[in-house]
CSV table of C-alpha atoms in Angstrom, one decimal:
chain,number,residue,atom,x,y,z
A,1,UNK,CA,144.6,205.0,253.5
A,2,UNK,CA,146.6,202.2,252.1
A,3,UNK,CA,150.0,201.0,253.2
A,4,UNK,CA,151.5,202.9,250.1
A,5,UNK,CA,149.9,206.1,251.1
A,6,UNK,CA,151.3,205.8,254.7
A,7,UNK,CA,154.7,205.2,253.3
A,8,UNK,CA,154.6,208.2,251.1
A,9,UNK,CA,153.8,210.6,254.1
A,10,UNK,CA,156.2,208.7,256.6
A,11,UNK,CA,158.4,211.7,257.0
A,12,UNK,CA,155.5,213.6,258.5
A,13,UNK,CA,154.6,210.6,260.8
A,14,UNK,CA,158.1,210.1,261.9
A,15,UNK,CA,158.5,213.9,262.8
A,16,UNK,CA,155.3,214.1,264.6
A,17,UNK,CA,155.9,210.8,266.5
A,18,UNK,CA,159.3,211.9,267.6
A,19,UNK,CA,158.1,215.4,268.8
A,20,UNK,CA,155.3,213.8,270.8
A,21,UNK,CA,157.7,211.2,272.3
A,22,UNK,CA,160.3,213.8,273.3
A,23,UNK,CA,157.6,216.0,274.9
A,24,UNK,CA,155.9,213.2,276.9
A,25,UNK,CA,159.1,211.2,277.9
A,26,UNK,CA,161.4,214.1,278.4
A,27,UNK,CA,161.0,214.3,282.0
A,28,UNK,CA,162.5,211.0,282.5
A,29,UNK,CA,165.3,211.2,280.0
A,30,UNK,CA,168.7,212.9,279.9
A,31,UNK,CA,169.0,215.9,277.7
A,32,UNK,CA,171.7,214.1,275.6
A,33,UNK,CA,169.2,211.3,274.9
A,34,UNK,CA,166.5,213.8,273.9
A,35,UNK,CA,168.9,215.5,271.3
A,36,UNK,CA,170.0,212.1,270.1
A,37,UNK,CA,166.4,211.2,269.5
A,38,UNK,CA,165.6,214.5,267.8
A,39,UNK,CA,168.7,214.2,265.5
A,40,UNK,CA,168.0,210.5,264.7
A,41,UNK,CA,164.2,211.2,263.8
A,42,UNK,CA,165.3,214.2,261.7
A,43,UNK,CA,167.8,212.1,259.8
A,44,UNK,CA,165.3,209.3,259.4
A,45,UNK,CA,162.7,211.5,258.1
A,46,UNK,CA,165.1,213.2,255.6
A,47,UNK,CA,166.6,209.9,254.3
A,48,UNK,CA,163.1,208.5,253.8
A,49,UNK,CA,161.9,211.4,251.9
A,50,UNK,CA,165.2,211.4,249.7
A,51,UNK,CA,164.6,207.8,248.9
A,52,UNK,CA,160.9,207.7,248.3
A,53,UNK,CA,159.2,208.0,245.0
A,54,UNK,CA,157.0,211.2,244.6
A,55,UNK,CA,153.4,210.8,243.7
A,56,UNK,CA,150.7,213.1,242.4
A,57,UNK,CA,148.0,211.3,244.3
A,58,UNK,CA,147.0,212.3,247.7
A,59,UNK,CA,147.9,210.0,250.5
A,60,UNK,CA,145.3,211.8,252.8
A,61,UNK,CA,143.0,214.7,252.3
A,62,UNK,CA,145.1,217.7,251.3
A,63,UNK,CA,148.6,216.0,251.4
A,64,UNK,CA,150.5,214.5,248.5
A,65,UNK,CA,154.2,213.6,248.4
A,66,UNK,CA,155.2,215.7,245.4
A,67,UNK,CA,158.6,216.1,243.8
A,68,UNK,CA,159.0,219.5,245.5
A,69,UNK,CA,158.3,217.7,248.9
A,70,UNK,CA,160.9,215.3,248.1
A,71,UNK,CA,163.6,218.1,247.6
A,72,UNK,CA,162.5,220.2,250.5
A,73,UNK,CA,161.9,217.7,253.3
A,74,UNK,CA,165.5,216.5,253.5
A,75,UNK,CA,166.7,220.2,253.5
A,76,UNK,CA,164.3,220.9,256.3
A,77,UNK,CA,165.4,217.8,258.2
A,78,UNK,CA,169.1,218.6,257.7
A,79,UNK,CA,168.5,222.1,259.1
A,80,UNK,CA,166.8,220.8,262.2
A,81,UNK,CA,169.3,218.0,262.9
A,82,UNK,CA,172.2,220.6,262.7
A,83,UNK,CA,170.3,223.0,264.9
A,84,UNK,CA,169.7,220.2,267.5
A,85,UNK,CA,173.3,219.4,267.5
A,86,UNK,CA,174.4,223.0,267.9
A,87,UNK,CA,171.9,223.5,270.7
A,88,UNK,CA,172.9,220.8,273.0
A,89,UNK,CA,176.1,222.3,274.4
A,90,UNK,CA,174.7,225.9,273.9
A,91,UNK,CA,171.7,225.0,276.1
A,92,UNK,CA,173.9,223.6,278.7
A,93,UNK,CA,176.1,226.6,278.8
A,94,UNK,CA,173.1,228.9,279.1
A,95,UNK,CA,171.0,227.0,281.5
A,96,UNK,CA,168.1,226.1,279.0
A,97,UNK,CA,167.0,222.8,280.4
A,98,UNK,CA,164.0,220.4,279.7
A,99,UNK,CA,162.4,218.7,276.8
A,100,UNK,CA,160.5,221.8,275.6
A,101,UNK,CA,163.4,222.8,273.3
A,102,UNK,CA,164.1,219.7,271.3
A,103,UNK,CA,160.3,219.0,271.1
A,104,UNK,CA,159.5,222.3,269.7
A,105,UNK,CA,162.3,222.0,267.0
A,106,UNK,CA,160.7,218.7,266.1
A,107,UNK,CA,157.2,220.2,265.9
A,108,UNK,CA,158.6,223.0,263.6
A,109,UNK,CA,160.2,220.4,261.4
A,110,UNK,CA,156.8,218.6,261.3
A,111,UNK,CA,155.1,221.7,260.1
A,112,UNK,CA,157.7,222.3,257.5
A,113,UNK,CA,157.5,218.7,256.3
A,114,UNK,CA,153.7,219.2,255.8
A,115,UNK,CA,153.9,222.5,253.8
A,116,UNK,CA,155.5,221.2,250.6
A,117,UNK,CA,153.0,218.3,250.8
A,118,UNK,CA,149.9,220.5,250.9
A,119,UNK,CA,147.5,220.3,248.0
A,120,UNK,CA,144.9,222.8,249.2
A,121,UNK,CA,145.2,226.3,250.6
A,122,UNK,CA,143.8,225.5,254.0
A,123,UNK,CA,146.6,222.9,254.8
A,124,UNK,CA,149.2,225.4,253.3
A,125,UNK,CA,148.1,228.1,255.6
A,126,UNK,CA,148.0,226.0,258.7
A,127,UNK,CA,151.5,224.5,257.9
A,128,UNK,CA,152.9,228.0,257.5
A,129,UNK,CA,151.3,229.3,260.8
A,130,UNK,CA,152.3,226.0,262.6
A,131,UNK,CA,156.0,226.8,261.6
A,132,UNK,CA,155.5,230.4,263.2
A,133,UNK,CA,154.0,229.2,266.3
A,134,UNK,CA,156.9,227.0,267.0
A,135,UNK,CA,159.2,229.8,266.4
A,136,UNK,CA,157.4,232.0,268.7
A,137,UNK,CA,158.3,229.6,271.6
A,138,UNK,CA,161.8,229.0,270.4
A,139,UNK,CA,162.7,232.6,270.2
A,140,UNK,CA,161.6,233.3,273.8
A,141,UNK,CA,163.2,230.0,275.2
A,142,UNK,CA,166.1,231.5,277.0
A,143,UNK,CA,164.5,232.6,280.2
A,144,UNK,CA,167.7,234.0,281.6
A,145,UNK,CA,167.9,236.9,279.0
A,146,UNK,CA,165.2,239.8,279.0
A,147,UNK,CA,166.1,240.2,275.3
A,148,UNK,CA,164.9,236.9,274.5
A,149,UNK,CA,161.4,237.3,275.9
A,150,UNK,CA,161.3,240.7,274.3
A,151,UNK,CA,162.2,239.3,270.8
A,152,UNK,CA,159.5,236.6,271.3
A,153,UNK,CA,156.8,239.1,272.0
A,154,UNK,CA,157.6,241.3,269.1
A,155,UNK,CA,157.7,238.3,266.9
A,156,UNK,CA,154.3,237.1,268.1
A,157,UNK,CA,152.7,240.5,267.8
A,158,UNK,CA,153.8,241.1,264.3
A,159,UNK,CA,153.4,237.6,263.3
A,160,UNK,CA,149.7,237.7,264.4
A,161,UNK,CA,149.2,240.7,262.0
A,162,UNK,CA,151.0,239.0,259.2
A,163,UNK,CA,148.8,235.8,259.7
A,164,UNK,CA,145.7,237.7,259.4
A,165,UNK,CA,146.8,239.2,256.2
A,166,UNK,CA,147.7,235.9,254.9
A,167,UNK,CA,144.5,234.3,255.9
A,168,UNK,CA,142.5,237.1,254.4
A,169,UNK,CA,144.5,236.6,251.1
A,170,UNK,CA,143.6,233.0,251.0
A,171,UNK,CA,140.0,233.8,251.7
A,172,UNK,CA,139.9,236.2,248.7
A,173,UNK,CA,141.5,233.5,246.5
A,174,UNK,CA,138.8,231.1,247.7
A,175,UNK,CA,136.1,233.7,247.0
A,176,UNK,CA,137.2,234.2,243.5
A,177,UNK,CA,137.8,230.6,242.6
A,178,UNK,CA,135.2,228.7,244.6
A,179,UNK,CA,137.7,226.0,245.7
A,180,UNK,CA,140.4,225.5,248.2
A,181,UNK,CA,142.4,223.2,245.8
A,182,UNK,CA,145.5,224.8,244.8
A,183,UNK,CA,145.4,223.5,241.1
A,184,UNK,CA,141.6,224.6,240.8
A,185,UNK,CA,141.9,227.9,242.7
A,186,UNK,CA,145.0,229.1,240.6
A,187,UNK,CA,144.5,227.6,237.3
A,188,UNK,CA,141.3,229.0,236.5
A,189,UNK,CA,140.9,232.5,237.8
A,190,UNK,CA,137.2,233.2,237.2
A,191,UNK,CA,137.3,236.6,239.1
A,192,UNK,CA,140.6,238.3,238.2
A,193,UNK,CA,139.9,241.4,240.6
A,194,UNK,CA,139.2,239.4,243.6
A,195,UNK,CA,142.1,237.0,243.0
A,196,UNK,CA,144.4,239.9,242.2
A,197,UNK,CA,143.4,241.6,245.6
A,198,UNK,CA,144.0,238.2,247.3
A,199,UNK,CA,147.5,238.1,245.8
A,200,UNK,CA,148.2,241.6,247.1
A,201,UNK,CA,147.1,240.7,250.6
A,202,UNK,CA,149.2,237.6,250.6
A,203,UNK,CA,152.2,239.5,249.5
A,204,UNK,CA,151.8,241.7,252.5
A,205,UNK,CA,151.9,238.6,254.9
A,206,UNK,CA,154.8,237.0,253.0
A,207,UNK,CA,156.8,240.3,253.2
A,208,UNK,CA,156.8,239.8,256.9
A,209,UNK,CA,157.6,236.0,256.7
A,210,UNK,CA,160.4,236.6,254.3
A,211,UNK,CA,161.6,239.9,256.1
A,212,UNK,CA,161.1,242.0,252.8
A,213,UNK,CA,161.2,245.7,253.2
A,214,UNK,CA,158.9,247.1,254.8
A,215,UNK,CA,158.0,243.9,256.7
A,216,UNK,CA,161.6,243.5,258.0
A,217,UNK,CA,161.4,245.6,261.2
A,218,UNK,CA,161.2,242.7,263.5
A,219,UNK,CA,164.2,240.8,262.0
A,220,UNK,CA,167.1,242.4,263.7
A,221,UNK,CA,165.6,242.5,267.1
A,222,UNK,CA,164.4,238.8,266.8
A,223,UNK,CA,167.7,237.6,265.6
A,224,UNK,CA,169.5,239.4,268.2
A,225,UNK,CA,167.4,238.3,271.2
A,226,UNK,CA,166.9,234.7,270.2
A,227,UNK,CA,169.5,232.0,271.2
A,228,UNK,CA,172.0,231.6,268.5
A,229,UNK,CA,171.0,228.0,267.4
A,230,UNK,CA,167.4,229.3,267.1
A,231,UNK,CA,168.5,232.1,264.9
A,232,UNK,CA,170.1,229.7,262.7
A,233,UNK,CA,166.9,227.6,262.4
A,234,UNK,CA,164.6,230.7,262.0
A,235,UNK,CA,166.7,232.3,259.4
A,236,UNK,CA,166.8,229.0,257.3
A,237,UNK,CA,163.7,226.9,257.6
A,238,UNK,CA,161.1,229.6,258.2
A,239,UNK,CA,162.4,231.6,255.2
A,240,UNK,CA,162.8,228.6,252.8
A,241,UNK,CA,159.2,227.5,253.9
A,242,UNK,CA,157.6,230.9,253.1
A,243,UNK,CA,159.6,230.9,249.8
A,244,UNK,CA,158.3,227.4,249.0
A,245,UNK,CA,154.7,228.8,249.6
A,246,UNK,CA,155.1,231.4,247.1
A,247,UNK,CA,156.8,229.0,244.8
A,248,UNK,CA,153.9,226.5,245.0
A,249,UNK,CA,151.3,229.3,244.2
A,250,UNK,CA,153.4,230.9,241.6
A,251,UNK,CA,154.3,227.6,239.8
A,252,UNK,CA,150.6,226.8,239.4
A,253,UNK,CA,149.7,230.4,238.3
A,254,UNK,CA,152.6,232.6,236.9
A,255,UNK,CA,152.7,236.2,238.3
A,256,UNK,CA,149.8,238.4,236.9
A,257,UNK,CA,150.9,241.7,235.5
A,258,UNK,CA,149.4,243.3,238.6
A,259,UNK,CA,151.9,241.5,240.7
A,260,UNK,CA,155.2,242.5,238.9
A,261,UNK,CA,155.4,245.9,240.2
A,262,UNK,CA,154.9,244.9,243.9
A,263,UNK,CA,157.3,242.1,243.6
A,264,UNK,CA,159.8,244.3,242.0
A,265,UNK,CA,159.4,247.1,244.6
A,266,UNK,CA,159.8,244.4,247.4
A,267,UNK,CA,162.9,243.0,245.9
A,268,UNK,CA,164.7,246.3,245.1
A,269,UNK,CA,163.9,247.9,248.5
A,270,UNK,CA,165.0,244.6,250.3
A,271,UNK,CA,168.3,244.3,248.4
A,272,UNK,CA,169.3,247.9,248.7
A,273,UNK,CA,168.1,248.9,252.1
A,274,UNK,CA,169.1,245.5,253.6
A,275,UNK,CA,172.8,245.9,252.6
A,276,UNK,CA,172.8,249.6,253.6
A,277,UNK,CA,171.5,248.9,257.1
A,278,UNK,CA,174.0,245.9,257.5
A,279,UNK,CA,176.9,248.4,256.7
A,280,UNK,CA,176.3,250.2,259.9
A,281,UNK,CA,175.9,247.3,262.3
A,282,UNK,CA,178.4,246.6,265.0
A,283,UNK,CA,176.4,243.6,266.4
A,284,UNK,CA,177.1,240.4,264.3
A,285,UNK,CA,173.6,239.0,264.6
A,286,UNK,CA,172.0,242.3,263.7
A,287,UNK,CA,174.3,242.4,260.7
A,288,UNK,CA,173.3,239.0,259.6
A,289,UNK,CA,169.6,239.9,260.1
A,290,UNK,CA,169.8,242.9,257.9
A,291,UNK,CA,171.8,240.8,255.3
A,292,UNK,CA,169.0,238.2,255.3
A,293,UNK,CA,166.6,241.1,254.3
A,294,UNK,CA,168.9,241.6,251.2
A,295,UNK,CA,169.2,237.9,250.6
A,296,UNK,CA,165.3,237.5,250.6
A,297,UNK,CA,165.3,240.4,248.1
A,298,UNK,CA,167.6,238.3,245.7
A,299,UNK,CA,165.1,235.5,246.2
A,300,UNK,CA,162.1,237.6,245.3
A,301,UNK,CA,164.1,238.8,242.1
A,302,UNK,CA,164.1,235.1,241.0
A,303,UNK,CA,160.4,234.6,241.7
A,304,UNK,CA,159.7,237.6,239.8
A,305,UNK,CA,160.8,236.0,236.5
A,306,UNK,CA,157.8,233.6,236.6
A,307,UNK,CA,160.0,231.1,234.6
A,308,UNK,CA,161.4,227.5,235.3
A,309,UNK,CA,164.9,229.0,235.5
A,310,UNK,CA,163.8,231.4,238.2
A,311,UNK,CA,162.0,228.9,240.3
A,312,UNK,CA,165.1,226.7,240.1
A,313,UNK,CA,167.2,229.5,241.2
A,314,UNK,CA,164.9,229.9,244.2
A,315,UNK,CA,165.3,226.3,245.2
A,316,UNK,CA,169.0,226.3,244.7
A,317,UNK,CA,169.5,229.5,246.6
A,318,UNK,CA,167.3,228.2,249.5
A,319,UNK,CA,169.6,225.3,249.8
A,320,UNK,CA,172.6,227.4,249.7
A,321,UNK,CA,171.4,230.0,252.1
A,322,UNK,CA,170.4,227.2,254.5
A,323,UNK,CA,174.0,225.9,254.5
A,324,UNK,CA,175.6,229.3,254.6
A,325,UNK,CA,173.4,230.7,257.7
A,326,UNK,CA,173.7,227.4,259.7
A,327,UNK,CA,177.5,227.6,259.5
A,328,UNK,CA,177.5,231.2,260.3
A,329,UNK,CA,175.1,231.1,263.4
A,330,UNK,CA,176.5,227.7,264.3
A,331,UNK,CA,179.9,229.1,264.6
A,332,UNK,CA,178.4,232.1,266.7
A,333,UNK,CA,176.7,229.6,269.0
A,334,UNK,CA,179.8,227.5,269.5
A,335,UNK,CA,182.2,230.6,270.1
A,336,UNK,CA,179.8,231.9,272.8
A,337,UNK,CA,180.8,231.4,276.5
A,338,UNK,CA,178.5,232.4,279.4
A,339,UNK,CA,177.3,235.1,277.2
A,340,UNK,CA,177.2,235.4,273.4
A,341,UNK,CA,179.8,237.4,271.6
A,342,UNK,CA,177.5,240.1,270.4
A,343,UNK,CA,180.0,242.6,268.8
A,344,UNK,CA,182.0,242.0,265.5
A,345,UNK,CA,185.1,243.0,267.5
A,346,UNK,CA,184.4,240.2,270.1
A,347,UNK,CA,185.6,237.9,267.4
A,348,UNK,CA,189.2,239.4,267.0
A,349,UNK,CA,191.8,236.8,266.9
A,350,UNK,CA,189.4,233.9,267.2
A,351,UNK,CA,190.6,232.6,263.9
A,352,UNK,CA,193.8,231.3,265.6
A,353,UNK,CA,192.3,230.8,269.1
A,354,UNK,CA,189.6,228.6,267.7
A,355,UNK,CA,190.8,227.4,264.2
A,356,UNK,CA,187.9,225.1,263.3
A,357,UNK,CA,185.0,227.5,264.4
A,358,UNK,CA,187.0,230.5,263.2
A,359,UNK,CA,187.5,228.9,259.7
A,360,UNK,CA,183.8,227.9,259.5
A,361,UNK,CA,182.7,231.5,260.3
A,362,UNK,CA,185.1,232.9,257.8
A,363,UNK,CA,183.9,230.5,255.1
A,364,UNK,CA,180.3,231.5,255.8
A,365,UNK,CA,181.1,235.2,255.5
A,366,UNK,CA,183.0,234.5,252.2
A,367,UNK,CA,180.0,232.5,250.9
A,368,UNK,CA,177.5,235.0,252.0
A,369,UNK,CA,179.5,237.6,250.1
A,370,UNK,CA,179.2,235.5,247.0
A,371,UNK,CA,183.0,234.9,246.5
A,372,UNK,CA,184.0,231.7,244.5
A,373,UNK,CA,184.4,229.0,244.9
A,374,UNK,CA,182.0,229.0,247.9
A,375,UNK,CA,178.4,228.1,247.3
A,376,UNK,CA,176.9,231.6,247.6
A,377,UNK,CA,178.7,232.5,244.2
A,378,UNK,CA,176.9,229.7,242.6
A,379,UNK,CA,173.5,230.8,244.2
A,380,UNK,CA,173.7,234.5,243.2
A,381,UNK,CA,174.9,233.6,239.6
A,382,UNK,CA,171.8,231.6,239.0
A,383,UNK,CA,169.6,234.3,240.7
A,384,UNK,CA,170.9,237.1,238.4
A,385,UNK,CA,171.0,234.7,235.5
A,386,UNK,CA,167.4,234.0,235.8
A,387,UNK,CA,166.6,237.6,236.3
A,388,UNK,CA,168.5,238.8,233.2
A,389,UNK,CA,167.1,236.0,231.1
A,390,UNK,CA,163.5,237.0,232.4
A,391,UNK,CA,164.1,240.6,231.2
A,392,UNK,CA,164.6,242.2,234.6
A,393,UNK,CA,168.0,243.6,233.7
A,394,UNK,CA,167.8,246.7,235.5
A,395,UNK,CA,166.8,244.9,238.7
A,396,UNK,CA,169.6,242.4,238.2
A,397,UNK,CA,172.1,245.3,237.8
A,398,UNK,CA,170.9,246.7,241.2
A,399,UNK,CA,171.1,243.3,242.8
A,400,UNK,CA,174.7,242.8,241.5
A,401,UNK,CA,175.7,246.3,242.7
A,402,UNK,CA,174.2,245.7,246.2
A,403,UNK,CA,175.8,242.2,246.4
A,404,UNK,CA,179.2,243.8,245.7
A,405,UNK,CA,178.7,246.4,248.3
A,406,UNK,CA,177.8,243.7,251.0
A,407,UNK,CA,181.4,242.1,250.6
A,408,UNK,CA,182.5,245.0,252.9
A,409,UNK,CA,180.7,244.0,256.0
A,410,UNK,CA,181.1,240.2,255.4
A,411,UNK,CA,185.0,240.6,254.9
A,412,UNK,CA,185.1,242.8,258.0
A,413,UNK,CA,184.3,239.8,260.1
A,414,UNK,CA,187.0,237.7,258.3
A,415,UNK,CA,189.4,240.6,259.1
A,416,UNK,CA,188.6,240.5,262.7
A,417,UNK,CA,189.2,236.8,262.9
A,418,UNK,CA,192.7,236.8,261.5
A,419,UNK,CA,194.0,240.4,261.5
A,420,UNK,CA,193.4,241.7,264.9
A,421,UNK,CA,194.3,240.6,268.5
A,422,UNK,CA,191.6,239.5,270.9
A,423,UNK,CA,190.8,241.0,274.2
A,424,UNK,CA,187.9,238.7,275.2
A,425,UNK,CA,187.9,235.3,276.9
A,426,UNK,CA,189.0,232.3,274.7
A,427,UNK,CA,186.1,229.9,273.9
A,428,UNK,CA,185.8,226.6,275.4
A,429,UNK,CA,186.8,223.6,273.3
A,430,UNK,CA,184.4,222.6,270.6
A,431,UNK,CA,182.1,219.6,271.6
A,432,UNK,CA,181.6,216.7,269.3
A,433,UNK,CA,178.0,217.5,268.5
A,434,UNK,CA,179.0,221.1,267.4
A,435,UNK,CA,182.0,219.8,265.6
A,436,UNK,CA,179.8,217.5,263.5
A,437,UNK,CA,177.3,220.2,262.7
A,438,UNK,CA,179.8,222.8,261.8
A,439,UNK,CA,181.6,220.4,259.4
A,440,UNK,CA,178.4,219.3,257.8
A,441,UNK,CA,177.4,222.9,257.0
A,442,UNK,CA,180.8,224.0,255.9
A,443,UNK,CA,181.3,221.0,253.8
A,444,UNK,CA,177.9,221.6,252.1
A,445,UNK,CA,179.0,225.2,251.2
A,446,UNK,CA,182.3,223.9,249.6
A,447,UNK,CA,180.7,220.9,247.7
A,448,UNK,CA,177.9,223.0,246.3
A,449,UNK,CA,180.4,225.7,245.2
A,450,UNK,CA,182.7,223.2,243.5
A,451,UNK,CA,180.3,220.6,242.3
A,452,UNK,CA,176.7,221.8,242.1
A,453,UNK,CA,175.7,219.2,239.5
A,454,UNK,CA,173.8,216.7,241.9
A,455,UNK,CA,172.0,219.5,243.6
A,456,UNK,CA,170.9,221.0,240.2
A,457,UNK,CA,169.8,217.6,239.2
A,458,UNK,CA,167.5,217.2,242.2
A,459,UNK,CA,166.1,220.7,241.7
A,460,UNK,CA,165.2,219.8,238.1
A,461,UNK,CA,163.4,216.7,239.3
A,462,UNK,CA,161.6,218.7,242.0
A,463,UNK,CA,160.2,221.2,239.3
A,464,UNK,CA,158.5,218.3,237.3
């Protein structure tokens, strides 16, 4: 390995070293110092990746700093930094102590940085499952709540089944092609039947990772039971990482005809059932969980096109969805007191009692509903544009109608914030770390919605 090779994978090195340092030195450092180290390392890795030049040559066996990695690593690092900022005050209020939380967030970030750099199926699978292992721990981190442990156990058991399906799918791809290299395995399918079967099994595992119907049943329980900052990180980085895995595979080998029906079914069922289930929810985190099922259905609709426009829409929506959910769950985290405000009615009047956080939550809901000028409108526009251009007009119409129906439960939260009087305790003043995190997430929503040009340029470069 040369010095140039080391520089190209420096974001991976930074996150790995930071995670080990926090874990080993955590017992002698203050929690504020651990958070600062984690945020600094995340920011350093993201900036390094954004300023580095992509290359097609492998830095080490199985890893290369590709244009896709240059786009996704800063996104993952931003999500991790905001999660750490949000979690500091939240963990103090809830009695979550120790170095395990920031170290596990950094381990998850390390795995997400490895995933887009993978050049063979083995590294790709190990990176994806390493992300899941970190989240198994994070979800069950709140030892004072039985719901947290229950959510972690459900996620672990179902995640193990999904991992088995994914591994078996990669094994079938290897059997049909004779190589672990992504380019060799997918560009020359010597045995179409075996590779088709491998793709089918992989889709089963990815349906769980992306919370696509019928692999979505774990999502509301896990989102509800996990600490709010963990739900923010889980609903963004893990979903974008799984979508990136499918994107990396499909970009090398566009969807075969056999895959179009399963992908279409997963997309339609997720869009329709996700939004319908969200309509009935009284718990805000369960509502956001079911809405994430619908949003992943939109994402699958773009993947189905098999075109450059569709893949660009996936990356755009991944970035937009990350900003929206970090803002939504970040506001929920910051507005919590000794206990989280679980019911939608618990947020009545908070738009006036806590103007910054109420405004961020309202902006996130408006963006998730796809109302301009928020970024959610731009994301949905490109998703449906790619679907219509790819010939999936009927699926696009279903998606548009389901997205229109989703405005009801998003705007219901906004109505509670500003049109009802509150009967619950007022939140504590927002901390500096929470304020920075919420402002970064909300500014991203507004900037992408009003001026998406730089992000679209970065996406265009990532797809080369």
